[in-house]
Coordinates of C-alpha atoms in Angstrom, one line a residue:
X203 CA 7.0 19.9 -68.7
X204 CA 7.9 23.0 -66.7
X205 CA 4.2 23.5 -65.9
X206 CA 3.9 20.0 -64.5
X207 CA 7.0 20.5 -62.3
X208 CA 5.5 23.6 -60.7
X209 CA 2.2 21.8 -60.1
X210 CA 4.0 19.0 -58.5
X211 CA 5.9 21.3 -56.2
X212 CA 2.7 23.0 -55.2
X213 CA 1.0 19.7 -54.5
X214 CA 4.0 18.6 -52.3
X215 CA 3.9 21.9 -50.3
X216 CA 0.2 21.6 -49.7
X217 CA 0.3 18.0 -48.8
X218 CA 3.1 18.4 -46.3
X219 CA 1.9 21.6 -44.7
X220 CA 2.1 21.4 -40.9
X221 CA 0.9 23.6 -38.0
X222 CA 3.0 26.7 -37.5
X223 CA 2.8 25.9 -33.8
X224 CA 4.8 22.8 -34.1
X225 CA 8.2 24.6 -33.8
X226 CA 6.9 27.2 -31.3
X227 CA 5.9 24.7 -28.7
X228 CA 9.4 23.1 -28.8
X229 CA 11.1 26.4 -28.6
X230 CA 9.1 27.4 -25.5
X231 CA 9.7 24.1 -23.9
X232 CA 13.5 24.5 -24.4
X233 CA 13.1 28.0 -22.8
X234 CA 11.1 26.5 -19.9
X235 CA 8.2 28.9 -20.6
X236 CA 5.4 26.7 -19.5
X237 CA 2.4 29.0 -20.2
X238 CA 3.5 29.8 -23.8
X239 CA 4.4 26.2 -24.5
X240 CA 1.0 25.0 -23.3
X241 CA -0.8 27.6 -25.5
X242 CA 1.2 26.7 -28.6
X243 CA 0.8 23.0 -27.8
X244 CA -3.0 23.4 -27.6
X245 CA -3.1 25.3 -30.9
X246 CA -1.0 22.5 -32.5
X247 CA -3.5 19.9 -31.2
X248 CA -6.4 22.0 -32.6
X249 CA -4.7 22.2 -36.0
X250 CA -3.8 18.5 -36.0
X251 CA -6.0 16.6 -33.6
X252 CA -5.0 13.2 -35.1
X253 CA -1.2 13.8 -34.8
X254 CA 0.1 11.9 -31.8
X255 CA 3.2 14.1 -31.7
X256 CA 1.1 17.2 -31.1
X257 CA -0.3 15.5 -28.0
X258 CA 3.1 14.3 -26.9
X259 CA 4.6 17.7 -27.0
X260 CA 1.5 19.3 -25.3
X261 CA 2.0 16.7 -22.5
X262 CA 5.6 17.9 -22.1
X263 CA 4.4 21.5 -21.9
X264 CA 2.0 20.5 -19.1
X265 CA 4.8 18.8 -17.3
X266 CA 6.7 22.1 -17.2
X267 CA 3.8 23.5 -15.2
X268 CA 3.6 20.4 -13.0
X269 CA 0.1 19.8 -14.3
X270 CA 0.6 16.0 -14.2
X271 CA -3.0 14.9 -14.8
X272 CA -3.4 17.0 -18.0
X273 CA 0.1 15.8 -19.1
X274 CA -0.8 12.2 -18.5
X275 CA -4.1 12.6 -20.4
X276 CA -2.1 14.1 -23.3
X277 CA 0.4 11.2 -23.4
X278 CA -2.4 8.6 -23.2
X279 CA -4.2 10.3 -26.1
X280 CA -0.9 10.2 -28.2
X281 CA -0.6 6.4 -27.5
X282 CA -4.2 5.8 -28.4
X283 CA -3.6 7.5 -31.8
X284 CA -0.4 5.6 -32.4
X285 CA 0.6 2.7 -30.0
X286 CA 4.0 2.6 -31.6
X287 CA 5.0 5.6 -29.5
X288 CA 5.0 3.3 -26.4
X289 CA 8.4 2.3 -27.6
X290 CA 10.9 4.1 -25.2
X291 CA 13.5 4.4 -27.9
X292 CA 11.1 6.1 -30.3
X293 CA 9.9 8.4 -27.6
X294 CA 13.5 9.5 -26.8
X295 CA 14.1 10.1 -30.4
X296 CA 10.9 12.1 -30.8
X297 CA 11.8 14.3 -27.9
X298 CA 15.3 15.1 -29.4
X299 CA 15.5 18.3 -31.3
X300 CA 18.7 19.5 -33.0
X301 CA 20.7 16.9 -31.0
X302 CA 19.2 18.1 -27.7
X303 CA 16.9 15.8 -25.8
X304 CA 14.1 18.0 -24.3
X305 CA 12.2 15.1 -22.6
X306 CA 12.5 11.3 -22.2
X307 CA 10.5 8.1 -22.1
X308 CA 11.3 7.9 -18.4
X309 CA 9.8 11.3 -17.9
X310 CA 6.6 10.1 -19.6
X311 CA 6.4 7.1 -17.3
X312 CA 7.1 9.2 -14.2
X313 CA 4.4 11.7 -15.4
X314 CA 1.9 8.9 -15.9
X315 CA 2.7 7.6 -12.4
X316 CA 2.3 11.1 -10.8
X317 CA -0.9 11.7 -12.8
X318 CA -2.3 8.4 -11.7
X319 CA -1.5 8.9 -8.1
X320 CA -3.1 12.4 -8.0
X321 CA -6.2 11.2 -9.9
X322 CA -6.6 8.3 -7.3
X323 CA -6.3 10.8 -4.4
X324 CA -9.0 12.9 -6.0
X325 CA -11.3 9.8 -6.3
X326 CA -10.9 9.6 -10.1
X327 CA -10.0 5.9 -10.0
X328 CA -10.9 5.1 -13.7
X329 CA -8.5 7.8 -14.9
X330 CA -5.8 6.6 -12.4
X331 CA -6.1 3.1 -13.7
X332 CA -5.7 4.3 -17.3
X333 CA -2.6 6.4 -16.5
X334 CA -0.9 3.7 -14.3
X335 CA -1.6 0.9 -16.8
X336 CA 0.0 2.9 -19.6
X337 CA 3.0 3.6 -17.3
X338 CA 3.3 -0.2 -16.7
X339 CA 3.4 -0.8 -20.5
X340 CA 6.3 1.7 -20.7
X341 CA 8.2 0.2 -17.7
X342 CA 6.9 -3.3 -17.0
X343 CA 9.8 -4.0 -14.6
X344 CA 9.0 -1.1 -12.2
X345 CA 7.5 -2.5 -9.0
X346 CA 6.1 0.7 -7.7
X347 CA 3.7 1.0 -10.6
X348 CA 2.1 -2.4 -9.8
X349 CA 1.7 -1.4 -6.1
X350 CA 0.0 1.8 -7.0
X351 CA -2.2 0.2 -9.6
X352 CA -3.2 -2.6 -7.2
X353 CA -4.1 -0.1 -4.5
X354 CA -6.2 1.8 -7.0
X355 CA -8.2 -1.3 -7.9
X356 CA -8.7 -2.0 -4.1
X357 CA -10.2 1.5 -3.8
X358 CA -12.6 0.6 -6.5
X359 CA -13.5 -2.6 -4.7
X360 CA -12.0 -4.8 -7.4
X361 CA -9.9 -7.1 -5.2
X362 CA -9.6 -9.7 -7.8
X363 CA -8.0 -7.3 -10.2
X364 CA -5.8 -5.9 -7.4
X365 CA -4.5 -9.4 -6.6
X366 CA -4.0 -10.1 -10.3
X367 CA -1.9 -7.0 -10.7
X368 CA 0.3 -8.0 -7.7
X369 CA 0.8 -11.4 -9.1
X370 CA 1.8 -9.9 -12.5
X371 CA 4.2 -7.6 -10.6
X372 CA 5.9 -10.5 -8.8
X373 CA 6.6 -12.1 -12.1
X374 CA 8.0 -8.9 -13.6
X375 CA 9.9 -7.8 -10.5
X376 CA 10.4 -11.0 -8.5
X377 CA 13.0 -9.5 -6.1
X378 CA 10.7 -6.8 -4.8
X379 CA 9.8 -7.5 -1.2
X380 CA 6.8 -5.1 -1.1
X381 CA 5.1 -6.8 -4.0
X382 CA 5.5 -10.1 -2.2
X383 CA 4.2 -8.7 1.1
X384 CA 1.1 -7.0 -0.3
X385 CA 0.2 -10.1 -2.4
X386 CA 0.6 -12.1 0.8
X387 CA -1.9 -9.8 2.6
X388 CA -4.5 -10.4 -0.1
X389 CA -3.9 -14.1 0.0
X390 CA -4.4 -14.0 3.8
X391 CA -7.7 -12.3 3.4
X392 CA -8.7 -15.3 1.2
X393 CA -7.3 -17.7 3.9
X394 CA -4.9 -19.0 1.3
X395 CA -2.2 -19.3 4.0
X396 CA 0.2 -21.6 2.1
X397 CA 0.6 -19.2 -0.8
X398 CA 0.8 -16.3 1.6
X399 CA 3.6 -17.9 3.5
X400 CA 5.4 -18.7 0.3
X401 CA 5.5 -15.1 -0.7
X402 CA 6.4 -13.9 2.8
X403 CA 9.3 -16.3 3.0
X404 CA 10.6 -15.0 -0.3
X405 CA 10.2 -11.4 1.0
X406 CA 12.5 -12.1 4.0
X407 CA 14.9 -13.9 1.8
X408 CA 15.1 -10.6 -0.1
X409 CA 15.4 -8.6 3.1
X410 CA 16.1 -10.5 6.3
X411 CA 15.2 -7.3 8.4
X412 CA 11.6 -7.1 7.0
X413 CA 9.8 -7.0 10.3
X414 CA 6.3 -6.7 8.9
X415 CA 6.7 -9.9 7.0
X416 CA 7.8 -11.8 10.1
X417 CA 4.8 -10.5 11.9
X418 CA 2.4 -11.7 9.2
X419 CA 4.0 -15.1 9.3
X420 CA 3.5 -15.3 13.0
X421 CA -0.2 -14.5 12.7
X422 CA -0.6 -17.0 9.9
X423 CA 1.0 -19.8 12.0
X424 CA -1.2 -18.8 14.9
X425 CA -4.2 -19.2 12.6
X426 CA -2.9 -22.6 11.5
X427 CA -2.5 -23.7 15.1
X428 CA 1.3 -23.9 15.1
X429 CA 1.9 -21.7 18.2
X430 CA 5.6 -22.5 18.4
X431 CA 6.3 -21.2 15.0
X432 CA 4.0 -18.3 15.6
X433 CA 6.0 -17.5 18.8
X434 CA 9.3 -17.6 17.0
X435 CA 8.2 -15.3 14.1
X436 CA 6.5 -12.9 16.4
X437 CA 9.7 -12.7 18.6
X438 CA 11.6 -11.9 15.4
X439 CA 9.1 -9.2 14.4
X440 CA 9.2 -7.4 17.8
X441 CA 13.0 -7.5 17.8
X442 CA 13.1 -5.9 14.3
X443 CA 10.2 -3.5 14.9
X444 CA 10.0 -2.8 18.6
X445 CA 7.4 -0.1 18.0
X446 CA 4.9 -2.6 16.3
X447 CA 2.3 -2.7 19.0
X448 CA 0.2 -5.3 17.2
X449 CA 3.2 -7.6 17.1
X450 CA 3.6 -7.2 20.9
X451 CA -0.1 -8.0 21.5
X452 CA 0.0 -11.1 19.3
X453 CA 3.2 -12.3 20.9
X454 CA 1.5 -11.9 24.3
X455 CA -1.5 -14.0 23.2
X456 CA 0.7 -16.8 21.7
X457 CA 2.9 -16.8 24.8
X458 CA -0.1 -17.3 27.1
X459 CA -1.2 -20.2 25.0
X460 CA 2.3 -21.7 25.3
X461 CA 2.3 -21.0 29.1
X462 CA 5.3 -18.7 28.6
X463 CA 4.0 -16.3 31.2
X464 CA 7.1 -14.2 31.6
X465 CA 7.1 -13.6 27.9
X466 CA 3.4 -12.8 27.9
X467 CA 3.8 -10.3 30.8
X468 CA 6.6 -8.6 29.0
X469 CA 4.7 -8.5 25.7
X470 CA 1.5 -7.0 27.2
X471 CA 3.5 -4.5 29.3
X472 CA 5.0 -3.3 26.0
X473 CA 1.6 -3.2 24.4
X474 CA 0.1 -1.1 27.2
X475 CA 3.0 1.3 26.9
X476 CA 1.9 1.9 23.3
X477 CA -1.8 1.8 23.9
X478 CA -2.4 2.8 27.5
X479 CA -6.1 3.4 26.9
X480 CA -6.8 0.0 25.5
X481 CA -8.8 -2.0 28.2
X482 CA -8.1 -5.3 26.4
X483 CA -4.4 -4.8 26.7
X484 CA -4.7 -4.3 30.5
X485 CA -7.0 -7.3 30.8
X486 CA -4.6 -9.6 29.1
X487 CA -1.7 -8.2 31.1
X488 CA -3.7 -9.0 34.2
X489 CA -4.4 -12.5 33.0
X490 CA -0.8 -13.1 32.3
X491 CA 0.2 -11.9 35.8
X492 CA -2.5 -14.2 37.2
X493 CA -1.2 -17.2 35.3
X494 CA 2.3 -16.4 36.3
X495 CA 1.4 -16.2 40.0
X496 CA 1.8 -12.4 40.4
X497 CA -1.5 -11.7 42.0
X498 CA -1.0 -8.1 43.2
X499 CA 0.2 -7.1 39.8
X500 CA -2.8 -8.9 38.3
X501 CA -5.3 -7.0 40.4
X502 CA -3.6 -3.7 39.4
X503 CA -3.8 -4.5 35.7
X504 CA -7.4 -5.7 36.0
X505 CA -8.4 -2.6 37.9
X506 CA -7.0 -0.5 35.1
X507 CA -9.0 -2.5 32.5
X508 CA -12.1 -1.9 34.6
X509 CA -11.5 1.8 34.7
X510 CA -11.2 2.0 31.0
X511 CA -14.1 -0.4 30.2
X512 CA -16.4 -0.6 33.2
X513 CA -18.7 -3.5 33.6
X514 CA -16.8 -6.2 31.7
X515 CA -17.8 -9.5 33.4
X516 CA -14.6 -11.2 32.3
X517 CA -12.6 -8.7 34.4
X518 CA -14.6 -9.6 37.5
X519 CA -14.3 -13.3 36.9
X520 CA -10.5 -13.0 36.7
X521 CA -10.5 -10.8 39.8
X522 CA -12.5 -13.6 41.5
X523 CA -9.8 -16.1 40.5
X524 CA -7.1 -13.8 41.7
X525 CA -8.7 -13.3 45.2
X526 CA -9.3 -17.0 45.4
X527 CA -5.6 -17.8 44.8
X528 CA -4.8 -15.1 47.4
X529 CA -7.0 -16.9 50.0
X530 CA -9.6 -14.1 50.2
X531 CA -12.7 -16.3 49.7
X532 CA -15.2 -13.5 50.6
X533 CA -13.8 -11.1 48.1
X534 CA -13.6 -13.8 45.5
X535 CA -17.3 -14.6 45.9
X536 CA -18.1 -10.8 45.6
X537 CA -16.3 -10.7 42.3
X538 CA -17.9 -13.8 40.9
X539 CA -21.4 -12.5 41.9
X540 CA -20.7 -9.2 40.3
X541 CA -19.6 -11.0 37.1
X542 CA -22.8 -13.0 37.1
X543 CA -24.9 -9.9 37.4
X544 CA -23.1 -8.2 34.6
X545 CA -23.5 -11.3 32.4
X546 CA -27.3 -11.3 33.1
X547 CA -27.4 -7.6 32.3
X548 CA -25.7 -8.2 28.9
X549 CA -28.2 -10.9 28.0
X550 CA -31.2 -8.7 28.5

């Protein structure tokens, strides 16, 4: 009987033997000694490659060194070995030693986010997707993860997946304006204007000062042919984001269409302040001055456009119209003739 007891004890000790590096890695992590913690963690993984906890603690050791990609890879490996560790409560418990929590589930998610972001910047998109998707599983309510994951899929040319991720994000985090905004941009690219507007309107309900959303709504209504609504939203956009040059340009175009020439002149003047080397901006400014009856100002703007982009027949046609309004028929004919020559040159 005594012999059997000894044999049983020996069997128990052999069966439960663990790597001597298990305790060492935790001690070095507590001491913030990254190099030794990594070395001990690697040895533990070598001893017990199928033990998810070995990979988890090695991941924590890598975090100490701010080596987020290797840390993320270690965490993902642990979850592949045992998906149960994706439970935040279990992770927090695992990282608690002697009543002291040395790491956390939030830390794992943040590491996966950082690792995914760095991998994406380095062109390793497949790895980035793996890390970010795992982070989403840990924190399905975190909007930033969906934005990063969607952007990664876009880099891979997988726009359908990018849109799907944003749609999932809006369900998980419905009050995030950025998810609504970027989903709307993807819907606009598909000319799904109604759904895009739905998301943009929700975005400005969340944040009434979200200028970019008002700008996109203005552009959509312009595409739909509703210039009055386009004008109102673009006015709102420029009021909220006065340095948004695209909003000023678009407001100018819509104002011209609505014969609001003073508004058009002001918008294109603002645009040329931001983009003084853009010939198109000066051309439209000249056109808005012409339509508003300010002929000297129109010529000055059109001359500036011609300096920046010589030989544009549209500029000379407009100059002809301006001189005609000013009663200078000879000069008007010269401009129209020059425009015709330039048109013929372009067709050759």
